[in-house]
PDB file of C-alpha atoms in Angstrom:
ATOM      1  CA  MET A   1     102.359  -6.987  59.646  1.00 92.00           C
ATOM      2  CA  ALA A   2     101.962 -11.319  60.054  1.00 97.00           C
ATOM      3  CA  GLN A   3     102.716 -13.989  58.032  1.00 97.00           C
ATOM      4  CA  PHE A   4     100.607 -15.810  55.682  1.00 97.00           C
ATOM      5  CA  GLY A   5      98.643 -18.562  57.581  1.00 96.00           C
ATOM      6  CA  SER A   6     100.253 -18.081  60.509  1.00 96.00           C
ATOM      7  CA  GLN A   7      97.968 -18.277  63.884  1.00 97.00           C
ATOM      8  CA  GLU A   8      98.606 -14.623  64.110  1.00 98.00           C
ATOM      9  CA  TRP A   9      97.947 -14.059  60.723  1.00 98.00           C
ATOM     10  CA  VAL A  10      94.240 -16.290  61.307  1.00 97.00           C
ATOM     11  CA  GLU A  11      94.064 -14.288  64.471  1.00 98.00           C
ATOM     12  CA  LEU A  12      94.256 -10.208  61.952  1.00 97.00           C
ATOM     13  CA  LEU A  13      92.160 -11.713  60.291  1.00 97.00           C
ATOM     14  CA  LYS A  14      89.526 -12.614  62.545  1.00 97.00           C
ATOM     15  CA  THR A  15      89.614  -9.823  64.470  1.00 97.00           C
ATOM     16  CA  THR A  16      89.324  -7.474  60.718  1.00 97.00           C
ATOM     17  CA  VAL A  17      87.148 -10.418  59.209  1.00 97.00           C
ATOM     18  CA  ASN A  18      84.695  -9.089  62.900  1.00 97.00           C
ATOM     19  CA  LYS A  19      84.504  -6.038  62.319  1.00 97.00           C
ATOM     20  CA  ASP A  20      82.731  -5.455  59.331  1.00 96.00           C
ATOM     21  CA  LYS A  21      79.362  -4.178  60.121  1.00 96.00           C
ATOM     22  CA  GLU A  22      76.990  -6.312  56.885  1.00 96.00           C
ATOM     23  CA  LEU A  23      78.233  -9.461  57.291  1.00 96.00           C
ATOM     24  CA  PRO A  24      76.036 -10.425  60.202  1.00 97.00           C
ATOM     25  CA  ARG A  25      73.070  -9.958  58.245  1.00 97.00           C
ATOM     26  CA  ALA A  26      74.821 -11.126  55.213  1.00 97.00           C
ATOM     27  CA  GLY A  27      75.931 -14.239  56.990  1.00 97.00           C
ATOM     28  CA  LYS A  28      73.110 -14.918  58.800  1.00 97.00           C
ATOM     29  CA  GLY A  29      72.605 -18.574  59.143  1.00 97.00           C
ATOM     30  CA  PHE A  30      75.544 -19.603  57.793  1.00 96.00           C
ATOM     31  CA  ASP A  31      77.397 -22.049  59.785  1.00 97.00           C
ATOM     32  CA  ALA A  32      80.620 -23.926  58.666  1.00 95.00           C
ATOM     33  CA  THR A  33      83.866 -24.371  58.810  1.00 95.00           C
ATOM     34  CA  ILE A  34      86.403 -23.640  55.871  1.00 94.00           C
ATOM     35  CA  HIS A  35      89.435 -25.183  55.717  1.00 95.00           C
ATOM     36  CA  PHE A  36      92.056 -23.280  53.521  1.00 95.00           C
ATOM     37  CA  VAL A  37      95.202 -24.782  51.603  1.00 97.00           C
ATOM     38  CA  ALA A  38      97.703 -23.305  49.975  1.00 97.00           C
ATOM     39  CA  THR A  39     100.566 -25.716  48.480  1.00 98.00           C
ATOM     40  CA  GLY A  40     104.196 -24.888  47.425  1.00 96.00           C
ATOM     41  CA  ALA A  41     104.948 -22.851  50.151  1.00 96.00           C
ATOM     42  CA  LYS A  42     108.818 -22.779  51.043  1.00 94.00           C
ATOM     43  CA  GLY A  43     108.480 -24.920  53.755  1.00 91.00           C
ATOM     44  CA  GLY A  44     105.703 -26.948  53.020  1.00 95.00           C
ATOM     45  CA  ASP A  45     101.586 -26.117  53.010  1.00 97.00           C
ATOM     46  CA  ILE A  46      99.971 -23.800  54.243  1.00 97.00           C
ATOM     47  CA  HIS A  47      96.980 -24.548  56.438  1.00 97.00           C
ATOM     48  CA  PHE A  48      94.096 -23.162  58.440  1.00 96.00           C
ATOM     49  CA  TRP A  49      91.024 -23.355  58.767  1.00 96.00           C
ATOM     50  CA  THR A  50      88.043 -21.160  60.892  1.00 95.00           C
ATOM     51  CA  HIS A  51      84.574 -21.134  61.679  1.00 96.00           C
ATOM     52  CA  MET A  52      82.291 -18.756  60.622  1.00 97.00           C
ATOM     53  CA  LYS A  53      78.660 -18.943  62.390  1.00 98.00           C
ATOM     54  CA  ASP A  54      75.830 -16.286  61.760  1.00 98.00           C
ATOM     55  CA  GLY A  55      78.236 -13.656  59.833  1.00 95.00           C
ATOM     56  CA  ALA A  56      81.105 -13.883  62.359  1.00 97.00           C
ATOM     57  CA  VAL A  57      84.517 -16.126  63.037  1.00 97.00           C
ATOM     58  CA  LEU A  58      84.027 -17.706  65.782  1.00 97.00           C
ATOM     59  CA  GLU A  59      87.019 -19.984  65.547  1.00 96.00           C
ATOM     60  CA  ALA A  60      90.432 -19.376  63.463  1.00 96.00           C
ATOM     61  CA  VAL A  61      93.568 -21.555  63.629  1.00 96.00           C
ATOM     62  CA  SER A  62      96.219 -22.373  61.713  1.00 96.00           C
ATOM     63  CA  GLY A  63      96.715 -26.177  61.239  1.00 93.00           C
ATOM     64  CA  GLU A  64      94.911 -28.745  59.283  1.00 82.00           C
ATOM     65  CA  ASP A  65      93.278 -30.128  62.642  1.00 72.00           C
ATOM     66  CA  ARG A  66      89.714 -30.233  62.241  1.00 75.00           C
ATOM     67  CA  LYS A  67      86.786 -32.209  59.616  1.00 86.00           C
ATOM     68  CA  CYS A  68      85.982 -28.681  57.593  1.00 93.00           C
ATOM     69  CA  ASP A  69      82.400 -28.691  55.906  1.00 95.00           C
ATOM     70  CA  PHE A  70      84.549 -26.769  52.954  1.00 94.00           C
ATOM     71  CA  THR A  71      88.223 -26.903  51.974  1.00 95.00           C
ATOM     72  CA  LEU A  72      89.805 -24.369  49.395  1.00 94.00           C
ATOM     73  CA  THR A  73      93.212 -25.009  48.266  1.00 97.00           C
ATOM     74  CA  GLY A  74      96.103 -23.943  45.239  1.00 97.00           C
ATOM     75  CA  ASP A  75      99.664 -22.491  45.490  1.00 98.00           C
ATOM     76  CA  TYR A  76     100.351 -20.201  47.579  1.00 98.00           C
ATOM     77  CA  ALA A  77     101.300 -17.707  44.780  1.00 97.00           C
ATOM     78  CA  LEU A  78      97.619 -17.583  43.465  1.00 97.00           C
ATOM     79  CA  TRP A  79      96.766 -17.816  47.622  1.00 97.00           C
ATOM     80  CA  LYS A  80      98.950 -14.452  47.325  1.00 97.00           C
ATOM     81  CA  GLU A  81      97.650 -12.738  44.236  1.00 96.00           C
ATOM     82  CA  VAL A  82      93.795 -13.544  46.162  1.00 95.00           C
ATOM     83  CA  VAL A  83      95.184 -12.055  48.988  1.00 94.00           C
ATOM     84  CA  ALA A  84      96.389  -8.629  47.817  1.00 94.00           C
ATOM     85  CA  GLY A  85      93.214  -8.573  45.049  1.00 92.00           C
ATOM     86  CA  LYS A  86      95.225  -9.228  42.311  1.00 95.00           C
ATOM     87  CA  GLN A  87      91.906 -12.910  41.854  1.00 95.00           C
ATOM     88  CA  ASP A  88      88.392 -12.906  42.450  1.00 92.00           C
ATOM     89  CA  PRO A  89      88.713 -16.743  44.392  1.00 91.00           C
ATOM     90  CA  LEU A  90      85.117 -17.258  42.975  1.00 88.00           C
ATOM     91  CA  GLN A  91      86.728 -16.691  39.064  1.00 93.00           C
ATOM     92  CA  ALA A  92      89.775 -19.408  40.444  1.00 95.00           C
ATOM     93  CA  ILE A  93      87.503 -21.268  41.754  1.00 93.00           C
ATOM     94  CA  MET A  94      85.275 -21.522  38.191  1.00 92.00           C
ATOM     95  CA  THR A  95      89.083 -21.787  35.798  1.00 96.00           C
ATOM     96  CA  LYS A  96      90.169 -24.873  38.209  1.00 96.00           C
ATOM     97  CA  LYS A  97      92.972 -22.920  39.852  1.00 96.00           C
ATOM     98  CA  LEU A  98      91.614 -22.712  43.160  1.00 96.00           C
ATOM     99  CA  LEU A  99      90.074 -25.905  43.955  1.00 97.00           C
ATOM    100  CA  PHE A 100      86.462 -26.242  46.148  1.00 95.00           C
ATOM    101  CA  GLU A 101      85.217 -29.046  48.463  1.00 96.00           C
ATOM    102  CA  GLY A 102      81.938 -28.721  49.316  1.00 96.00           C
ATOM    103  CA  ASN A 103      78.279 -27.412  48.887  1.00 96.00           C
ATOM    104  CA  MET A 104      78.845 -24.894  46.382  1.00 92.00           C
ATOM    105  CA  GLN A 105      74.994 -23.968  46.633  1.00 95.00           C
ATOM    106  CA  THR A 106      74.834 -23.272  50.501  1.00 95.00           C
ATOM    107  CA  VAL A 107      78.617 -20.788  49.691  1.00 91.00           C
ATOM    108  CA  MET A 108      76.150 -19.297  46.204  1.00 92.00           C
ATOM    109  CA  LYS A 109      73.125 -18.806  48.800  1.00 96.00           C
ATOM    110  CA  TYR A 110      75.775 -16.433  50.985  1.00 95.00           C
ATOM    111  CA  ILE A 111      77.301 -15.503  47.989  1.00 92.00           C
ATOM    112  CA  LYS A 112      77.383 -11.481  49.769  1.00 94.00           C
ATOM    113  CA  ALA A 113      79.041 -13.390  52.900  1.00 94.00           C
ATOM    114  CA  VAL A 114      81.504 -14.510  50.735  1.00 90.00           C
ATOM    115  CA  ASN A 115      82.296 -11.084  49.188  1.00 89.00           C
ATOM    116  CA  LEU A 116      82.009  -9.428  52.268  1.00 92.00           C
ATOM    117  CA  VAL A 117      84.933 -11.190  54.377  1.00 93.00           C
ATOM    118  CA  MET A 118      86.887 -11.669  50.913  1.00 89.00           C
ATOM    119  CA  GLU A 119      87.425  -8.109  50.786  1.00 91.00           C
ATOM    120  CA  SER A 120      88.340  -8.486  54.663  1.00 93.00           C
ATOM    121  CA  VAL A 121      90.900 -10.884  53.964  1.00 92.00           C
ATOM    122  CA  LYS A 122      92.703  -7.641  51.657  1.00 92.00           C
ATOM    123  CA  LYS A 123      92.876  -5.605  54.395  1.00 94.00           C
ATOM    124  CA  VAL A 124      95.357  -8.044  56.953  1.00 95.00           C
ATOM    125  CA  SER A 125      98.974  -7.245  56.652  1.00 94.00           C
ATOM    126  CA  THR A 126     100.590  -9.970  54.788  1.00 96.00           C
ATOM    127  CA  SER A 127     104.333 -10.804  55.229  1.00 96.00           C
ATOM    128  CA  TRP A 128     105.062 -13.152  52.478  1.00 96.00           C
ATOM    129  CA  GLN A 129     107.859 -16.240  52.642  1.00 86.00           C
TER     130      GLN A 129
END
């Protein structure tokens, strides 16, 4: 079990996502970096990013040291619900609980891949502050 947003956790996320057999087909043509931000955590905001290409996570890094194509920002408690499968991330975006920056048309084009990634996130053994 790894702490949400830690380097260990993002490496587990990368491994879990890359095990998905459907994702290479669903994510074919997608090449982007995604920055995730959890605000209001006890030790300060949590940042991590992933670089995905053709349905695979190529890099996963804890920290905010990269210009990204997309950014998802939400309260720490909301991320806990998303990871637990209690909050649909797309619904959270539509209701502005989860703030999205980037090209929504691209996300919608690859919606199956997005859903598969979110299913993988739920499989990562996660500890919380």
